[in-house]
mmCIF file of C-alpha atoms (C1' of nucleotides) in Angstrom:
data_model
loop_
_atom_site.group_PDB
_atom_site.id
_atom_site.type_symbol
_atom_site.label_atom_id
_atom_site.label_comp_id
_atom_site.label_asym_id
_atom_site.label_seq_id
_atom_site.Cartn_x
_atom_site.Cartn_y
_atom_site.Cartn_z
ATOM 1 C CA MET A 1 0.001 -0.002 0.000
ATOM 2 C CA LEU A 2 1.865 3.000 -1.277
ATOM 3 C CA SER A 3 1.423 6.737 -1.339
ATOM 4 C CA ILE A 4 1.633 8.683 -4.558
ATOM 5 C CA GLY A 5 5.099 9.893 -3.576
ATOM 6 C CA GLN A 6 6.359 6.389 -3.123
ATOM 7 C CA VAL A 7 4.884 5.314 -6.414
ATOM 8 C CA ALA A 8 6.537 8.283 -8.074
ATOM 9 C CA GLU A 9 9.890 7.160 -6.730
ATOM 10 C CA ARG A 10 9.514 3.593 -7.886
ATOM 11 C CA THR A 11 8.084 4.289 -11.299
ATOM 12 C CA GLY A 12 10.243 7.244 -12.110
ATOM 13 C CA LEU A 13 7.153 9.273 -12.935
ATOM 14 C CA SER A 14 6.454 12.527 -11.118
ATOM 15 C CA VAL A 15 3.471 12.813 -8.797
ATOM 16 C CA HIS A 16 2.071 15.305 -11.254
ATOM 17 C CA THR A 17 2.348 12.806 -14.043
ATOM 18 C CA LEU A 18 0.750 10.105 -11.966
ATOM 19 C CA ARG A 19 -2.293 12.270 -11.338
ATOM 20 C CA PHE A 20 -2.268 13.307 -14.961
ATOM 21 C CA TYR A 21 -2.245 9.714 -16.182
ATOM 22 C CA GLU A 22 -5.126 8.955 -13.874
ATOM 23 C CA ARG A 23 -7.192 11.824 -15.262
ATOM 24 C CA GLU A 24 -6.351 10.635 -18.725
ATOM 25 C CA GLY A 25 -7.899 7.294 -17.990
ATOM 26 C CA LEU A 26 -4.696 5.314 -18.222
ATOM 27 C CA LEU A 27 -5.213 3.441 -14.992
ATOM 28 C CA LEU A 28 -7.216 0.292 -14.714
ATOM 29 C CA THR A 29 -9.333 1.477 -11.823
ATOM 30 C CA PRO A 30 -9.956 4.818 -10.194
ATOM 31 C CA VAL A 31 -7.247 4.825 -7.562
ATOM 32 C CA ARG A 32 -8.367 3.832 -4.084
ATOM 33 C CA ARG A 33 -8.329 6.534 -1.472
ATOM 34 C CA GLY A 34 -7.111 6.454 2.092
ATOM 35 C CA PRO A 35 -7.953 8.784 4.942
ATOM 36 C CA GLY A 36 -8.123 12.402 3.898
ATOM 37 C CA GLY A 37 -8.860 11.414 0.305
ATOM 38 C CA ARG A 38 -5.280 10.463 -0.412
ATOM 39 C CA ARG A 39 -4.422 8.032 -3.118
ATOM 40 C CA VAL A 40 -3.370 4.565 -2.093
ATOM 41 C CA TYR A 41 -1.683 2.328 -4.629
ATOM 42 C CA GLY A 42 -1.192 -1.424 -4.515
ATOM 43 C CA GLU A 43 1.251 -3.803 -6.141
ATOM 44 C CA ASP A 44 -1.089 -4.257 -9.060
ATOM 45 C CA ASP A 45 -1.152 -0.527 -9.763
ATOM 46 C CA LEU A 46 2.593 -0.501 -9.639
ATOM 47 C CA GLU A 47 2.835 -3.322 -12.133
ATOM 48 C CA TRP A 48 0.411 -1.687 -14.478
ATOM 49 C CA LEU A 49 2.248 1.608 -14.253
ATOM 50 C CA ALA A 50 5.488 -0.157 -15.035
ATOM 51 C CA MET A 51 3.839 -1.454 -18.185
ATOM 52 C CA CYS A 52 2.663 2.058 -19.021
ATOM 53 C CA VAL A 53 6.187 3.322 -18.569
ATOM 54 C CA ASN A 54 7.405 0.693 -20.995
ATOM 55 C CA LEU A 55 4.798 1.566 -23.543
ATOM 56 C CA ARG A 56 5.566 5.254 -23.229
ATOM 57 C CA ALA A 57 9.298 4.624 -23.409
ATOM 58 C CA THR A 58 8.703 2.981 -26.735
ATOM 59 C CA GLY A 59 6.623 5.862 -27.974
ATOM 60 C CA MET A 60 3.093 4.594 -27.608
ATOM 61 C CA PRO A 61 0.815 7.632 -27.504
ATOM 62 C CA LEU A 62 -1.404 8.168 -24.474
ATOM 63 C CA PRO A 63 -4.657 7.506 -26.366
ATOM 64 C CA GLU A 64 -3.435 4.084 -27.351
ATOM 65 C CA ILE A 65 -2.431 3.224 -23.828
ATOM 66 C CA ARG A 66 -5.869 4.364 -22.758
ATOM 67 C CA ARG A 67 -7.382 2.061 -25.346
ATOM 68 C CA TYR A 68 -5.348 -0.812 -24.017
ATOM 69 C CA ALA A 69 -6.432 0.014 -20.474
ATOM 70 C CA GLU A 70 -10.053 0.009 -21.604
ATOM 71 C CA LEU A 71 -9.655 -3.439 -23.078
ATOM 72 C CA VAL A 72 -8.113 -4.735 -19.899
ATOM 73 C CA ARG A 73 -10.918 -3.167 -17.883
ATOM 74 C CA GLN A 74 -13.499 -4.876 -20.039
ATOM 75 C CA GLY A 75 -12.032 -8.156 -18.880
ATOM 76 C CA SER A 76 -11.939 -11.435 -20.667
ATOM 77 C CA GLY A 77 -13.101 -11.562 -24.248
ATOM 78 C CA THR A 78 -10.802 -8.753 -25.283
ATOM 79 C CA GLU A 79 -7.564 -10.713 -25.164
ATOM 80 C CA ASP A 80 -7.343 -11.031 -28.906
ATOM 81 C CA GLU A 81 -7.552 -7.347 -29.435
ATOM 82 C CA ARG A 82 -5.076 -6.624 -26.662
ATOM 83 C CA LEU A 83 -2.679 -9.003 -28.269
ATOM 84 C CA ARG A 84 -3.176 -7.354 -31.634
ATOM 85 C CA LEU A 85 -2.565 -3.944 -30.157
ATOM 86 C CA LEU A 86 0.627 -5.043 -28.459
ATOM 87 C CA ARG A 87 1.908 -6.874 -31.506
ATOM 88 C CA GLU A 88 1.310 -3.908 -33.752
ATOM 89 C CA HIS A 89 3.207 -1.816 -31.301
ATOM 90 C CA GLN A 90 6.038 -4.317 -31.165
ATOM 91 C CA GLU A 91 6.291 -4.093 -34.886
ATOM 92 C CA ARG A 92 6.437 -0.322 -34.816
ATOM 93 C CA VAL A 93 9.150 -0.428 -32.188
ATOM 94 C CA ARG A 94 11.198 -2.833 -34.244
ATOM 95 C CA GLU A 95 10.911 -0.516 -37.196
ATOM 96 C CA GLN A 96 11.840 2.388 -34.992
ATOM 97 C CA ILE A 97 14.959 0.600 -33.821
ATOM 98 C CA GLU A 98 15.900 -0.264 -37.346
ATOM 99 C CA ALA A 99 15.420 3.298 -38.523
ATOM 100 C CA LEU A 100 17.529 4.559 -35.655
ATOM 101 C CA GLY A 101 20.209 2.053 -36.501
ATOM 102 C CA ALA A 102 20.238 3.206 -40.107
ATOM 103 C CA SER A 103 20.454 6.875 -39.171
ATOM 104 C CA LEU A 104 23.139 6.085 -36.674
ATOM 105 C CA GLU A 105 25.141 4.409 -39.351
ATOM 106 C CA ARG A 106 24.888 7.424 -41.621
ATOM 107 C CA ILE A 107 26.023 9.636 -38.793
ATOM 108 C CA THR A 108 28.851 7.263 -38.078
ATOM 109 C CA ARG A 109 30.006 7.552 -41.652
ATOM 110 C CA LYS A 110 30.084 11.310 -41.272
ATOM 111 C CA VAL A 111 32.048 10.974 -38.057
ATOM 112 C CA ARG A 112 34.580 8.779 -39.775
ATOM 113 C CA ALA A 113 34.882 11.296 -42.570
ATOM 114 C CA TYR A 114 35.608 13.943 -39.954
ATOM 115 C CA SER A 115 38.074 12.087 -37.811
ATOM 116 C CA GLY A 116 39.213 11.522 -41.203
ATOM 117 C CA GLN A 117 42.523 10.037 -42.381
ATOM 118 C CA ALA A 118 40.505 8.569 -45.218
ATOM 119 C CA SER A 119 37.984 11.124 -46.364
ATOM 120 C CA CYS A 120 37.468 9.040 -49.436
ATOM 121 C CA GLU A 121 33.755 8.984 -50.288
ATOM 122 C CA PRO A 122 32.757 11.058 -53.240
ATOM 123 C CA GLY A 123 29.986 13.101 -51.684
ATOM 124 C CA GLY A 124 31.326 12.886 -48.182
ATOM 125 C CA ASN A 125 31.238 16.616 -47.694
ATOM 126 C CA GLY A 126 33.491 17.327 -44.782
ATOM 127 C CA ARG A 127 32.086 20.836 -44.712
ATOM 128 C CA MET B 1 19.347 24.130 -58.726
ATOM 129 C CA LEU B 2 16.110 23.213 -57.052
ATOM 130 C CA SER B 3 12.962 24.967 -55.934
ATOM 131 C CA ILE B 4 11.690 24.615 -52.400
ATOM 132 C CA GLY B 5 9.002 22.235 -53.616
ATOM 133 C CA GLN B 6 11.554 19.938 -55.180
ATOM 134 C CA VAL B 7 13.683 19.993 -52.071
ATOM 135 C CA ALA B 8 10.615 19.151 -50.018
ATOM 136 C CA GLU B 9 10.017 16.121 -52.177
ATOM 137 C CA ARG B 10 13.574 14.858 -51.956
ATOM 138 C CA THR B 11 14.115 15.471 -48.270
ATOM 139 C CA GLY B 12 10.694 14.392 -47.095
ATOM 140 C CA LEU B 13 10.320 17.671 -45.236
ATOM 141 C CA SER B 14 7.392 19.954 -45.999
ATOM 142 C CA VAL B 15 7.979 23.349 -47.600
ATOM 143 C CA HIS B 16 6.743 24.841 -44.347
ATOM 144 C CA THR B 17 9.345 22.953 -42.426
ATOM 145 C CA LEU B 18 12.082 23.947 -44.833
ATOM 146 C CA ARG B 19 11.292 27.619 -44.324
ATOM 147 C CA PHE B 20 10.977 27.014 -40.605
ATOM 148 C CA TYR B 21 14.409 25.373 -40.403
ATOM 149 C CA GLU B 22 15.868 28.271 -42.284
ATOM 150 C CA ARG B 23 14.397 30.796 -39.851
ATOM 151 C CA GLU B 24 15.718 28.689 -37.025
ATOM 152 C CA GLY B 25 19.222 29.052 -38.364
ATOM 153 C CA LEU B 26 19.703 25.411 -39.215
ATOM 154 C CA LEU B 27 21.013 26.045 -42.689
ATOM 155 C CA LEU B 28 24.622 26.767 -43.426
ATOM 156 C CA THR B 29 23.935 29.870 -45.497
ATOM 157 C CA PRO B 30 20.926 32.058 -46.045
ATOM 158 C CA VAL B 31 19.335 30.345 -49.001
ATOM 159 C CA ARG B 32 20.098 31.903 -52.337
ATOM 160 C CA ARG B 33 17.213 33.563 -54.112
ATOM 161 C CA GLY B 34 16.187 33.411 -57.723
ATOM 162 C CA PRO B 35 14.001 35.786 -59.675
ATOM 163 C CA GLY B 36 11.028 36.987 -57.672
ATOM 164 C CA GLY B 37 12.828 36.292 -54.420
ATOM 165 C CA ARG B 38 12.296 32.560 -54.660
ATOM 166 C CA ARG B 39 14.537 30.155 -52.862
ATOM 167 C CA VAL B 40 17.039 28.246 -54.931
ATOM 168 C CA TYR B 41 18.760 25.239 -53.435
ATOM 169 C CA GLY B 42 21.868 23.488 -54.619
ATOM 170 C CA GLU B 43 23.277 20.003 -54.129
ATOM 171 C CA ASP B 44 25.169 21.152 -51.080
ATOM 172 C CA ASP B 45 21.986 22.368 -49.398
ATOM 173 C CA LEU B 46 20.387 19.067 -50.173
ATOM 174 C CA GLU B 47 23.244 17.169 -48.597
ATOM 175 C CA TRP B 48 23.190 19.305 -45.513
ATOM 176 C CA LEU B 49 19.448 18.926 -45.182
ATOM 177 C CA ALA B 50 19.813 15.186 -45.464
ATOM 178 C CA MET B 51 22.197 15.348 -42.517
ATOM 179 C CA CYS B 52 19.689 17.442 -40.602
ATOM 180 C CA VAL B 53 17.018 14.872 -41.306
ATOM 181 C CA ASN B 54 19.288 12.191 -39.922
ATOM 182 C CA LEU B 55 20.028 14.159 -36.832
ATOM 183 C CA ARG B 56 16.360 14.904 -36.265
ATOM 184 C CA ALA B 57 15.406 11.299 -36.919
ATOM 185 C CA THR B 58 17.711 10.337 -34.105
ATOM 186 C CA GLY B 59 16.210 12.898 -31.791
ATOM 187 C CA MET B 60 18.725 15.710 -31.862
ATOM 188 C CA PRO B 61 16.939 18.880 -30.770
ATOM 189 C CA LEU B 62 16.874 21.860 -33.097
ATOM 190 C CA PRO B 63 19.124 24.018 -30.904
ATOM 191 C CA GLU B 64 21.842 21.418 -31.090
ATOM 192 C CA ILE B 65 21.597 21.140 -34.842
ATOM 193 C CA ARG B 66 21.816 24.914 -34.969
ATOM 194 C CA ARG B 67 24.934 24.725 -32.856
ATOM 195 C CA TYR B 68 26.448 22.223 -35.245
ATOM 196 C CA ALA B 69 25.537 24.439 -38.188
ATOM 197 C CA GLU B 70 27.245 27.368 -36.488
ATOM 198 C CA LEU B 71 30.416 25.378 -36.066
ATOM 199 C CA VAL B 72 30.389 24.377 -39.697
ATOM 200 C CA ARG B 73 29.792 27.993 -40.696
ATOM 201 C CA GLN B 74 32.776 29.103 -38.660
ATOM 202 C CA GLY B 75 34.889 26.923 -40.877
ATOM 203 C CA SER B 76 38.080 25.146 -40.058
ATOM 204 C CA GLY B 77 39.297 25.189 -36.514
ATOM 205 C CA THR B 78 36.015 23.884 -35.172
ATOM 206 C CA GLU B 79 36.393 20.330 -36.379
ATOM 207 C CA ASP B 80 37.241 18.993 -32.954
ATOM 208 C CA GLU B 81 34.133 20.388 -31.436
ATOM 209 C CA ARG B 82 31.985 19.183 -34.306
ATOM 210 C CA LEU B 83 33.380 15.753 -33.834
ATOM 211 C CA ARG B 84 32.698 15.893 -30.116
ATOM 212 C CA LEU B 85 29.143 16.974 -30.717
ATOM 213 C CA LEU B 86 28.521 14.187 -33.180
ATOM 214 C CA ARG B 87 30.135 11.573 -31.022
ATOM 215 C CA GLU B 88 28.124 12.554 -28.004
ATOM 216 C CA HIS B 89 25.048 12.283 -30.098
ATOM 217 C CA GLN B 90 26.084 8.896 -31.399
ATOM 218 C CA GLU B 91 26.434 7.738 -27.836
ATOM 219 C CA ARG B 92 22.984 8.997 -26.938
ATOM 220 C CA VAL B 93 21.496 7.236 -29.938
ATOM 221 C CA ARG B 94 23.166 3.992 -29.006
ATOM 222 C CA GLU B 95 21.718 4.286 -25.517
ATOM 223 C CA GLN B 96 18.372 5.111 -27.000
ATOM 224 C CA ILE B 97 18.465 1.988 -29.135
ATOM 225 C CA GLU B 98 19.471 -0.110 -26.191
ATOM 226 C CA ALA B 99 16.693 1.287 -24.037
ATOM 227 C CA LEU B 100 14.191 0.633 -26.789
ATOM 228 C CA GLY B 101 15.454 -2.890 -27.111
ATOM 229 C CA ALA B 102 15.058 -3.463 -23.398
ATOM 230 C CA SER B 103 11.531 -2.080 -23.342
ATOM 231 C CA LEU B 104 10.686 -4.102 -26.387
ATOM 232 C CA GLU B 105 11.822 -7.212 -24.645
ATOM 233 C CA ARG B 106 9.635 -6.486 -21.667
ATOM 234 C CA ILE B 107 6.688 -5.951 -23.937
ATOM 235 C CA THR B 108 7.509 -9.153 -25.747
ATOM 236 C CA ARG B 109 7.392 -11.025 -22.492
ATOM 237 C CA LYS B 110 3.942 -9.630 -21.849
ATOM 238 C CA VAL B 111 2.856 -10.641 -25.307
ATOM 239 C CA ARG B 112 4.064 -14.161 -24.703
ATOM 240 C CA ALA B 113 2.174 -14.250 -21.432
ATOM 241 C CA TYR B 114 -0.946 -13.248 -23.338
ATOM 242 C CA SER B 115 -0.700 -15.570 -26.250
ATOM 243 C CA GLY B 116 0.025 -17.657 -23.327
ATOM 244 C CA GLN B 117 -0.001 -21.434 -23.171
ATOM 245 C CA ALA B 118 2.606 -20.949 -20.474
ATOM 246 C CA SER B 119 1.616 -18.018 -18.290
ATOM 247 C CA CYS B 120 4.246 -19.166 -15.883
ATOM 248 C CA GLU B 121 6.088 -16.115 -14.552
ATOM 249 C CA PRO B 122 5.239 -15.135 -11.019
ATOM 250 C CA GLY B 123 4.380 -11.519 -11.580
ATOM 251 C CA GLY B 124 3.319 -11.983 -15.147
ATOM 252 C CA ASN B 125 -0.043 -10.391 -14.556
ATOM 253 C CA GLY B 126 -2.188 -11.304 -17.513
ATOM 254 C CA ARG B 127 -4.561 -8.598 -16.432
ATOM 255 C "C1'" DC C 1 0.043 25.315 19.593
ATOM 256 C "C1'" DT C 2 2.517 25.743 15.149
ATOM 257 C "C1'" DA C 3 5.308 24.943 11.449
ATOM 258 C "C1'" DG C 4 6.690 21.795 7.804
ATOM 259 C "C1'" DG C 5 5.799 18.489 4.563
ATOM 260 C "C1'" DA C 6 2.997 15.524 1.764
ATOM 261 C "C1'" DT C 7 -1.192 15.423 -0.291
ATOM 262 C "C1'" DC C 8 -5.563 17.141 -2.577
ATOM 263 C "C1'" DT C 9 -8.365 19.686 -6.735
ATOM 264 C "C1'" DA C 10 -9.084 22.507 -10.762
ATOM 265 C "C1'" DG C 11 -7.133 24.683 -13.969
ATOM 266 C "C1'" DA C 12 -3.388 27.331 -16.279
ATOM 267 C "C1'" DG C 13 1.155 27.311 -18.484
ATOM 268 C "C1'" DC C 14 4.996 25.569 -21.071
ATOM 269 C "C1'" DC C 15 7.939 23.468 -24.587
ATOM 270 C "C1'" DG C 16 9.358 21.540 -28.859
ATOM 271 C "C1'" DA C 17 8.436 21.066 -33.356
ATOM 272 C "C1'" DC C 18 5.937 21.834 -36.524
ATOM 273 C "C1'" DT C 19 1.717 23.448 -39.378
ATOM 274 C "C1'" DC C 20 -1.218 26.582 -41.171
ATOM 275 C "C1'" DT C 21 -3.379 31.218 -42.501
ATOM 276 C "C1'" DA C 22 -3.817 35.549 -44.784
ATOM 277 C "C1'" DG C 23 -2.663 38.392 -48.064
ATOM 278 C "C1'" DG C 24 0.469 39.199 -51.732
ATOM 279 C "C1'" DT C 25 3.771 38.326 -56.131
ATOM 280 C "C1'" DC C 26 4.781 36.151 -60.280
ATOM 281 C "C1'" DA C 27 4.956 33.147 -64.583
ATOM 282 C "C1'" DA C 28 2.718 30.373 -67.724
ATOM 283 C "C1'" DC C 29 -1.142 28.324 -70.058
ATOM 284 C "C1'" DG C 30 -5.535 28.160 -72.677
ATOM 285 C "C1'" DC D 1 -6.408 38.529 -70.210
ATOM 286 C "C1'" DG D 2 -7.663 35.836 -66.440
ATOM 287 C "C1'" DT D 3 -7.037 32.152 -63.545
ATOM 288 C "C1'" DT D 4 -4.223 28.548 -61.791
ATOM 289 C "C1'" DG D 5 -0.424 27.040 -59.066
ATOM 290 C "C1'" DA D 6 3.981 27.564 -56.885
ATOM 291 C "C1'" DC D 7 6.061 30.643 -54.295
ATOM 292 C "C1'" DC D 8 6.719 34.687 -50.774
ATOM 293 C "C1'" DT D 9 6.364 36.907 -45.570
ATOM 294 C "C1'" DA D 10 4.891 37.504 -40.879
ATOM 295 C "C1'" DG D 11 2.706 35.734 -37.579
ATOM 296 C "C1'" DA D 12 -0.817 32.766 -35.332
ATOM 297 C "C1'" DG D 13 -2.368 28.115 -34.100
ATOM 298 C "C1'" DT D 14 -1.923 23.171 -32.923
ATOM 299 C "C1'" DC D 15 -0.612 19.079 -30.605
ATOM 300 C "C1'" DG D 16 1.343 15.928 -27.326
ATOM 301 C "C1'" DG D 17 2.882 15.440 -23.024
ATOM 302 C "C1'" DC D 18 3.764 16.953 -19.348
ATOM 303 C "C1'" DT D 19 4.568 20.610 -15.461
ATOM 304 C "C1'" DC D 20 3.313 23.944 -12.435
ATOM 305 C "C1'" DT D 21 0.288 27.129 -9.499
ATOM 306 C "C1'" DA D 22 -2.957 28.386 -5.982
ATOM 307 C "C1'" DG D 23 -5.335 27.534 -2.276
ATOM 308 C "C1'" DA D 24 -7.013 23.961 0.838
ATOM 309 C "C1'" DT D 25 -6.460 19.812 3.960
ATOM 310 C "C1'" DC D 26 -4.258 16.916 6.973
ATOM 311 C "C1'" DC D 27 -0.522 14.600 9.809
ATOM 312 C "C1'" DT D 28 3.590 14.693 12.500
ATOM 313 C "C1'" DA D 29 7.240 16.402 15.157
ATOM 314 C "C1'" DG D 30 9.119 19.923 18.206
#
DNA sequence: CTAGGATCTAGAGCCGACTCTAGGTCAACG
DNA sequence: CGTTGACCTAGAGTCGGCTCTAGATCCTAG
C-alpha cells in the first residue's frame, strides 16, 4: 500500500504525471483513497504503471495506452484485441529501432569522414 | 538548382518545415534567391538537409543542430568540437536503441504471457 | 500550539516542433 | 487577359505530453 510519492519514486514518474495519467484514464481502476482522500496504490497498480512506462518509453501515444487500459478493464473476451494492439506496437518499435540504426550508421560515416585520415567517399562533404 | 518544392520532395520535409528550419538558423547559409525572391537550393543544401534529417530522426533537438551548423559555418578550426558533438550524439543514440530494445523485450514477455499457453512467470499479470 | 511536509483539486502554463493562414507576387497556359 | 499554381512573408495556431500554481487539507514532530 503505497502513497503517490512512493509510487513516483519507484516508477520514475512525477506525482504530477501520476495524477495526470489517472485523469487521462490510463489506470485500470480509479485509484483507491485512504484517509483524507489520499491516493493509495497497490502492487497491481505498480505493475500496471510499469507497463505504461514501458509503452511510453517505446513511444506509444497516451490515447493508445488508454485504449489498451479500456480493453483490460473490459475483462476477458478482449484478449485477442489486446494482443493485436501489443503486436502492432512491437512491430512499430522494431521498425523504430531499425530506422535509428540506419540513421546512426549514416552519422557514423560522417564521423569517420571527420576524424578523417581517409575522407574518401565522393559526396562525403566534410564541410 | 532546385525549388523549395523539389527539395521538399527529396528530403521528405514539408515546404513549411524547410522555411521554418531556415528561420531557425539550421542552414549553413541564407538560401540563395532566384527571380522573384524565390529560394534556390543546390546540391550542397540538399546534402546538408539530409544530414539534418538524420540528426532529427535520431532525436537531436533543433538548438543542437543549430549549434552544429554554427560550427560548420565558422569553418576550419572547429572540427574537434563538431566531432565531439557528433560523437556525443552517437552515444545517446546507441543508448536510446538499447533502451528501446530493453523495453521491447519487456513488452515481448507480456505478449508471450498473453498468447500464453505458459503463463508461468510469477508476476506476469495477464490482467 | 505551530510549522513543515505531503497530499488534494481545478485549472493554467509551457515546450518543442511543426503546421497553417492571410494576403500578396509572379509566370505560364488556354 | 484571367485564372491557376507555386512561391513569398509575418505571424498565429496546434498538438502531445507533461509541469506547475494556488489555495485547501491533513498529519507529525518539536
